Amino acid sequence: MLHSMSTTVEPSSERSAAEVNEEIRALWFRSGGTLSVEQRAEYQRLVMEWASATPESATAA
C-alpha cells in the first residue's frame, strides 16, 4: 500500500499572520540584519507559517 506525503505546510500553532509577522520582525531585529544559517532556517519556517495564516484574499491580490 502506498501513502502519499502532503506538501502542505502545517503551522505549529494557530497564530494569526500578524503574530507570526511580529516574530519575523523580532528575528531580523535580533540578528542585526544578517541571518545565520540557523536563523535562516527559522525565518523560512516562519515565512511558511505566515503564508498559511494569511487569508486567501490577501495573497491573491
Short mmCIF file of C-alpha atoms in Angstrom, two decimals:
data_model
loop_
_atom_site.label_atom_id
_atom_site.label_comp_id
_atom_site.label_asym_id
_atom_site.label_seq_id
_atom_site.Cartn_x
_atom_site.Cartn_y
_atom_site.Cartn_z
CA MET A 1 0.00 0.00 0.00
CA LEU A 2 1.38 3.39 -0.99
CA HIS A 3 0.92 6.51 1.10
CA SER A 4 1.39 9.95 -0.35
CA MET A 5 3.07 12.67 1.66
CA SER A 6 1.41 16.02 1.98
CA THR A 7 3.38 19.03 0.78
CA THR A 8 1.09 21.39 2.69
CA VAL A 9 2.86 23.30 5.43
CA GLU A 10 1.05 22.88 8.71
CA PRO A 11 1.55 25.72 11.17
CA SER A 12 2.85 24.66 14.55
CA SER A 13 0.04 26.61 16.18
CA GLU A 14 -2.99 28.60 15.19
CA ARG A 15 -1.35 32.01 15.26
CA SER A 16 -2.52 34.94 13.18
CA ALA A 17 -0.43 36.27 10.31
CA ALA A 18 0.17 39.42 12.40
CA GLU A 19 1.57 37.37 15.29
CA VAL A 20 3.92 35.45 13.00
CA ASN A 21 4.94 38.69 11.29
CA GLU A 22 5.91 40.15 14.67
CA GLU A 23 8.14 37.13 15.31
CA ILE A 24 9.75 37.56 11.88
CA ARG A 25 10.44 41.23 12.64
CA ALA A 26 11.91 40.33 16.03
CA LEU A 27 14.18 37.73 14.41
CA TRP A 28 15.53 40.32 11.95
CA PHE A 29 15.97 42.84 14.75
CA ARG A 30 17.87 40.36 16.96
CA SER A 31 20.11 39.35 14.06
CA GLY A 32 21.10 42.91 13.23
CA GLY A 33 20.02 42.39 9.63
CA THR A 34 22.22 39.37 8.86
CA LEU A 35 20.79 35.91 9.48
CA SER A 36 22.96 32.95 10.46
CA VAL A 37 22.31 29.53 8.93
CA GLU A 38 20.14 28.57 11.90
CA GLN A 39 18.27 31.87 11.79
CA ARG A 40 17.65 31.45 8.04
CA ALA A 41 16.05 28.08 8.70
CA GLU A 42 13.84 29.66 11.39
CA TYR A 43 13.00 32.53 9.02
CA GLN A 44 11.95 30.11 6.27
CA ARG A 45 9.74 28.21 8.72
CA LEU A 46 8.16 31.45 9.92
CA VAL A 47 7.51 32.69 6.38
CA MET A 48 5.76 29.43 5.53
CA GLU A 49 3.69 29.69 8.72
CA TRP A 50 2.87 33.33 7.90
CA ALA A 51 1.79 32.39 4.37
CA SER A 52 -0.53 29.68 5.67
CA ALA A 53 -2.03 32.13 8.19
CA THR A 54 -2.61 34.85 5.60
CA PRO A 55 -6.19 34.99 4.29
CA GLU A 56 -6.57 33.81 0.68
CA SER A 57 -7.96 37.17 -0.47
CA ALA A 58 -4.81 38.98 0.68
CA THR A 59 -2.45 36.59 -1.12
CA ALA A 60 -4.41 36.68 -4.40
CA ALA A 61 -4.07 40.46 -4.75
#
